[in-house]
Amino acid sequence: MTTEQLSDAELAAQPAAYWTGVAYESLITFTRARHAELGFTQPQFWLLRNLSKNDLLPAGGGMTVPELRQAMSSYLRAEDDLAGEAEILLERGWLTRDGEGRLWITEAGEEGRVSLKQHAPAIRARMHEDIDEADYVTTLKVLRQLIRNTGGSVD
């Protein structure tokens, strides 16, 4: 399907599920390619974020891979190998593992997380190029309503 020659009426008749799927795959592929260019993977970044007291784990502490998988269940992809990604971060010295198998972010890992996070605005800016902020907000509102209309949760 292409939208370049479609009228507004034709666009309005397009299946939202198709276009949201295409958008999802394109955005994930783009984001992961940018991360790879910078020498890390999206799952590695998520591991660091989920283990950082300065990010998604404000109480601090360690987590096992199954606990991390559960915490990330709404956005992990089937091909994401958290155990393998954690091993890479362990080798880099960005994580440690205690005797109970819990992963902990190290000072070097926290520095890495902060460094990696600095690239997010540029990645977002590239994805949002030529998109008016109001149009973006309207699009998200429409998507959220589609989710509610089909029994999904937007919370």
PDB file of C-alpha atoms in Angstrom:
ATOM      1  CA  MET A   1       0.000   0.000   0.000  1.00  0.00           C
ATOM      2  CA  THR A   2       1.141   3.538  -0.672  1.00  0.00           C
ATOM      3  CA  THR A   3      -0.385   6.809   0.404  1.00  0.00           C
ATOM      4  CA  GLU A   4       1.281   9.169  -2.047  1.00  0.00           C
ATOM      5  CA  GLN A   5      -1.601   9.190  -4.547  1.00  0.00           C
ATOM      6  CA  LEU A   6      -4.471   8.598  -2.160  1.00  0.00           C
ATOM      7  CA  SER A   7      -7.086  11.242  -1.455  1.00  0.00           C
ATOM      8  CA  ASP A   8      -8.118  12.092   2.095  1.00  0.00           C
ATOM      9  CA  ALA A   9     -11.257   9.983   1.592  1.00  0.00           C
ATOM     10  CA  GLU A  10      -9.151   7.039   0.437  1.00  0.00           C
ATOM     11  CA  LEU A  11      -6.767   7.477   3.360  1.00  0.00           C
ATOM     12  CA  ALA A  12      -9.713   7.543   5.772  1.00  0.00           C
ATOM     13  CA  ALA A  13     -10.725   4.103   4.467  1.00  0.00           C
ATOM     14  CA  GLN A  14      -7.269   2.579   5.043  1.00  0.00           C
ATOM     15  CA  PRO A  15      -6.920  -0.104   7.757  1.00  0.00           C
ATOM     16  CA  ALA A  16      -5.375   1.366  10.898  1.00  0.00           C
ATOM     17  CA  ALA A  17      -3.986  -2.018  11.968  1.00  0.00           C
ATOM     18  CA  TYR A  18      -1.944  -2.282   8.770  1.00  0.00           C
ATOM     19  CA  TRP A  19      -0.463   1.205   9.083  1.00  0.00           C
ATOM     20  CA  THR A  20       0.265   0.943  12.801  1.00  0.00           C
ATOM     21  CA  GLY A  21       2.092  -2.326  12.121  1.00  0.00           C
ATOM     22  CA  VAL A  22       4.147  -0.763   9.321  1.00  0.00           C
ATOM     23  CA  ALA A  23       4.913   2.262  11.505  1.00  0.00           C
ATOM     24  CA  TYR A  24       5.917   0.076  14.464  1.00  0.00           C
ATOM     25  CA  GLU A  25       8.322  -2.046  12.419  1.00  0.00           C
ATOM     26  CA  SER A  26       9.823   0.983  10.683  1.00  0.00           C
ATOM     27  CA  LEU A  27      10.340   2.950  13.905  1.00  0.00           C
ATOM     28  CA  ILE A  28      11.849  -0.019  15.758  1.00  0.00           C
ATOM     29  CA  THR A  29      14.145  -0.848  12.830  1.00  0.00           C
ATOM     30  CA  PHE A  30      15.271   2.783  12.571  1.00  0.00           C
ATOM     31  CA  THR A  31      15.871   3.129  16.317  1.00  0.00           C
ATOM     32  CA  ARG A  32      17.783  -0.137  16.564  1.00  0.00           C
ATOM     33  CA  ALA A  33      19.935   0.764  13.551  1.00  0.00           C
ATOM     34  CA  ARG A  34      20.875   4.086  15.183  1.00  0.00           C
ATOM     35  CA  HIS A  35      21.714   2.277  18.421  1.00  0.00           C
ATOM     36  CA  ALA A  36      23.857  -0.255  16.538  1.00  0.00           C
ATOM     37  CA  GLU A  37      25.762   2.599  14.873  1.00  0.00           C
ATOM     38  CA  LEU A  38      26.538   3.860  18.371  1.00  0.00           C
ATOM     39  CA  GLY A  39      27.728   0.441  19.566  1.00  0.00           C
ATOM     40  CA  PHE A  40      24.829  -0.775  21.688  1.00  0.00           C
ATOM     41  CA  THR A  41      21.449  -2.445  21.378  1.00  0.00           C
ATOM     42  CA  GLN A  42      18.037  -1.261  22.454  1.00  0.00           C
ATOM     43  CA  PRO A  43      17.668  -4.201  24.895  1.00  0.00           C
ATOM     44  CA  GLN A  44      21.028  -3.302  26.484  1.00  0.00           C
ATOM     45  CA  PHE A  45      19.774   0.244  27.014  1.00  0.00           C
ATOM     46  CA  TRP A  46      16.535  -1.104  28.498  1.00  0.00           C
ATOM     47  CA  LEU A  47      18.492  -3.333  30.888  1.00  0.00           C
ATOM     48  CA  LEU A  48      20.495  -0.355  32.122  1.00  0.00           C
ATOM     49  CA  ARG A  49      17.369   1.793  32.461  1.00  0.00           C
ATOM     50  CA  ASN A  50      15.482  -0.905  34.368  1.00  0.00           C
ATOM     51  CA  LEU A  51      18.371  -1.375  36.803  1.00  0.00           C
ATOM     52  CA  SER A  52      19.143   2.298  37.417  1.00  0.00           C
ATOM     53  CA  LYS A  53      17.910   4.051  40.553  1.00  0.00           C
ATOM     54  CA  ASN A  54      18.124   7.227  38.450  1.00  0.00           C
ATOM     55  CA  ASP A  55      15.712   5.927  35.824  1.00  0.00           C
ATOM     56  CA  LEU A  56      13.107   3.141  35.933  1.00  0.00           C
ATOM     57  CA  LEU A  57      14.097   1.587  39.291  1.00  0.00           C
ATOM     58  CA  PRO A  58      13.925   4.539  41.704  1.00  0.00           C
ATOM     59  CA  ALA A  59      14.138   2.295  44.771  1.00  0.00           C
ATOM     60  CA  GLY A  60      17.361   0.804  43.419  1.00  0.00           C
ATOM     61  CA  GLY A  61      18.279  -2.835  43.760  1.00  0.00           C
ATOM     62  CA  GLY A  62      19.048  -5.779  41.577  1.00  0.00           C
ATOM     63  CA  MET A  63      16.786  -7.912  39.413  1.00  0.00           C
ATOM     64  CA  THR A  64      17.015 -11.343  37.832  1.00  0.00           C
ATOM     65  CA  VAL A  65      16.681 -11.796  34.081  1.00  0.00           C
ATOM     66  CA  PRO A  66      13.143 -13.243  34.498  1.00  0.00           C
ATOM     67  CA  GLU A  67      12.180 -10.229  36.644  1.00  0.00           C
ATOM     68  CA  LEU A  68      13.614  -7.893  34.018  1.00  0.00           C
ATOM     69  CA  ARG A  69      11.799  -9.780  31.259  1.00  0.00           C
ATOM     70  CA  GLN A  70       8.547  -9.333  33.185  1.00  0.00           C
ATOM     71  CA  ALA A  71       9.236  -5.626  33.775  1.00  0.00           C
ATOM     72  CA  MET A  72       9.823  -5.161  30.036  1.00  0.00           C
ATOM     73  CA  SER A  73       7.064  -7.476  28.822  1.00  0.00           C
ATOM     74  CA  SER A  74       5.046  -4.709  27.183  1.00  0.00           C
ATOM     75  CA  TYR A  75       7.879  -3.692  24.852  1.00  0.00           C
ATOM     76  CA  LEU A  76      10.288  -6.624  24.503  1.00  0.00           C
ATOM     77  CA  ARG A  77      10.284  -8.281  21.110  1.00  0.00           C
ATOM     78  CA  ALA A  78      10.316 -12.065  20.714  1.00  0.00           C
ATOM     79  CA  GLU A  79      13.854 -12.007  19.319  1.00  0.00           C
ATOM     80  CA  ASP A  80      15.276  -9.986  22.242  1.00  0.00           C
ATOM     81  CA  ASP A  81      17.685 -12.168  24.235  1.00  0.00           C
ATOM     82  CA  LEU A  82      17.944 -10.431  27.607  1.00  0.00           C
ATOM     83  CA  ALA A  83      20.247 -13.072  29.063  1.00  0.00           C
ATOM     84  CA  GLY A  84      22.658 -12.677  26.145  1.00  0.00           C
ATOM     85  CA  GLU A  85      22.476  -8.888  26.267  1.00  0.00           C
ATOM     86  CA  ALA A  86      23.100  -8.975  30.023  1.00  0.00           C
ATOM     87  CA  GLU A  87      26.209 -11.121  29.451  1.00  0.00           C
ATOM     88  CA  ILE A  88      27.602  -8.464  27.115  1.00  0.00           C
ATOM     89  CA  LEU A  89      26.982  -5.778  29.740  1.00  0.00           C
ATOM     90  CA  LEU A  90      28.586  -7.992  32.399  1.00  0.00           C
ATOM     91  CA  GLU A  91      31.673  -8.360  30.183  1.00  0.00           C
ATOM     92  CA  ARG A  92      31.815  -4.567  29.737  1.00  0.00           C
ATOM     93  CA  GLY A  93      31.664  -4.117  33.490  1.00  0.00           C
ATOM     94  CA  TRP A  94      28.369  -2.233  33.240  1.00  0.00           C
ATOM     95  CA  LEU A  95      26.521  -4.869  35.288  1.00  0.00           C
ATOM     96  CA  THR A  96      27.445  -7.267  38.071  1.00  0.00           C
ATOM     97  CA  ARG A  97      25.638 -10.446  39.174  1.00  0.00           C
ATOM     98  CA  ASP A  98      25.246 -11.435  42.797  1.00  0.00           C
ATOM     99  CA  GLY A  99      25.075 -14.954  44.229  1.00  0.00           C
ATOM    100  CA  GLU A 100      21.296 -15.057  43.764  1.00  0.00           C
ATOM    101  CA  GLY A 101      21.535 -14.251  40.056  1.00  0.00           C
ATOM    102  CA  ARG A 102      20.378 -10.669  40.460  1.00  0.00           C
ATOM    103  CA  LEU A 103      21.890  -8.135  38.081  1.00  0.00           C
ATOM    104  CA  TRP A 104      23.058  -4.788  39.410  1.00  0.00           C
ATOM    105  CA  ILE A 105      24.114  -1.725  37.466  1.00  0.00           C
ATOM    106  CA  THR A 106      27.668  -0.566  38.166  1.00  0.00           C
ATOM    107  CA  GLU A 107      28.988   2.982  38.246  1.00  0.00           C
ATOM    108  CA  ALA A 108      30.381   2.392  34.740  1.00  0.00           C
ATOM    109  CA  GLY A 109      26.957   1.095  33.689  1.00  0.00           C
ATOM    110  CA  GLU A 110      25.268   4.207  35.044  1.00  0.00           C
ATOM    111  CA  GLU A 111      27.748   6.376  33.149  1.00  0.00           C
ATOM    112  CA  GLY A 112      27.016   4.318  30.045  1.00  0.00           C
ATOM    113  CA  ARG A 113      23.258   4.680  30.516  1.00  0.00           C
ATOM    114  CA  VAL A 114      23.592   8.461  30.813  1.00  0.00           C
ATOM    115  CA  SER A 115      25.811   8.570  27.720  1.00  0.00           C
ATOM    116  CA  LEU A 116      23.442   6.396  25.688  1.00  0.00           C
ATOM    117  CA  LYS A 117      20.429   8.435  26.794  1.00  0.00           C
ATOM    118  CA  GLN A 118      22.029  11.574  25.345  1.00  0.00           C
ATOM    119  CA  HIS A 119      21.459  10.158  21.840  1.00  0.00           C
ATOM    120  CA  ALA A 120      17.684   9.788  22.289  1.00  0.00           C
ATOM    121  CA  PRO A 121      16.769  13.407  21.398  1.00  0.00           C
ATOM    122  CA  ALA A 122      18.613  13.217  18.056  1.00  0.00           C
ATOM    123  CA  ILE A 123      16.966   9.893  17.201  1.00  0.00           C
ATOM    124  CA  ARG A 124      13.555  11.296  18.109  1.00  0.00           C
ATOM    125  CA  ALA A 125      14.202  14.497  16.136  1.00  0.00           C
ATOM    126  CA  ARG A 126      15.029  12.485  13.014  1.00  0.00           C
ATOM    127  CA  MET A 127      11.837  10.440  13.363  1.00  0.00           C
ATOM    128  CA  HIS A 128       9.767  13.588  13.885  1.00  0.00           C
ATOM    129  CA  GLU A 129      11.292  15.492  10.957  1.00  0.00           C
ATOM    130  CA  ASP A 130       8.637  17.391   8.944  1.00  0.00           C
ATOM    131  CA  ILE A 131       5.892  16.439  11.421  1.00  0.00           C
ATOM    132  CA  ASP A 132       4.088  19.273  13.138  1.00  0.00           C
ATOM    133  CA  GLU A 133       3.891  18.786  16.919  1.00  0.00           C
ATOM    134  CA  ALA A 134       0.118  19.335  16.858  1.00  0.00           C
ATOM    135  CA  ASP A 135      -0.270  16.657  14.162  1.00  0.00           C
ATOM    136  CA  TYR A 136       1.820  14.265  16.230  1.00  0.00           C
ATOM    137  CA  VAL A 137      -0.314  14.879  19.322  1.00  0.00           C
ATOM    138  CA  THR A 138      -3.514  14.423  17.312  1.00  0.00           C
ATOM    139  CA  THR A 139      -2.189  11.160  15.888  1.00  0.00           C
ATOM    140  CA  LEU A 140      -1.416   9.816  19.361  1.00  0.00           C
ATOM    141  CA  LYS A 141      -4.854  10.856  20.617  1.00  0.00           C
ATOM    142  CA  VAL A 142      -6.475   9.030  17.703  1.00  0.00           C
ATOM    143  CA  LEU A 143      -4.367   5.911  18.308  1.00  0.00           C
ATOM    144  CA  ARG A 144      -5.216   5.953  22.011  1.00  0.00           C
ATOM    145  CA  GLN A 145      -8.925   6.199  21.174  1.00  0.00           C
ATOM    146  CA  LEU A 146      -8.645   3.329  18.685  1.00  0.00           C
ATOM    147  CA  ILE A 147      -7.074   1.268  21.464  1.00  0.00           C
ATOM    148  CA  ARG A 148      -9.883   2.143  23.884  1.00  0.00           C
ATOM    149  CA  ASN A 149     -12.514   1.469  21.204  1.00  0.00           C
ATOM    150  CA  THR A 150     -11.162  -2.042  20.764  1.00  0.00           C
ATOM    151  CA  GLY A 151     -11.015  -2.879  24.466  1.00  0.00           C
ATOM    152  CA  GLY A 152      -7.338  -2.158  24.999  1.00  0.00           C
ATOM    153  CA  SER A 153      -5.794  -0.176  27.819  1.00  0.00           C
ATOM    154  CA  VAL A 154      -3.867   3.065  27.335  1.00  0.00           C
ATOM    155  CA  ASP A 155      -2.741   3.266  30.961  1.00  0.00           C
TER     156      ASP A 155
END
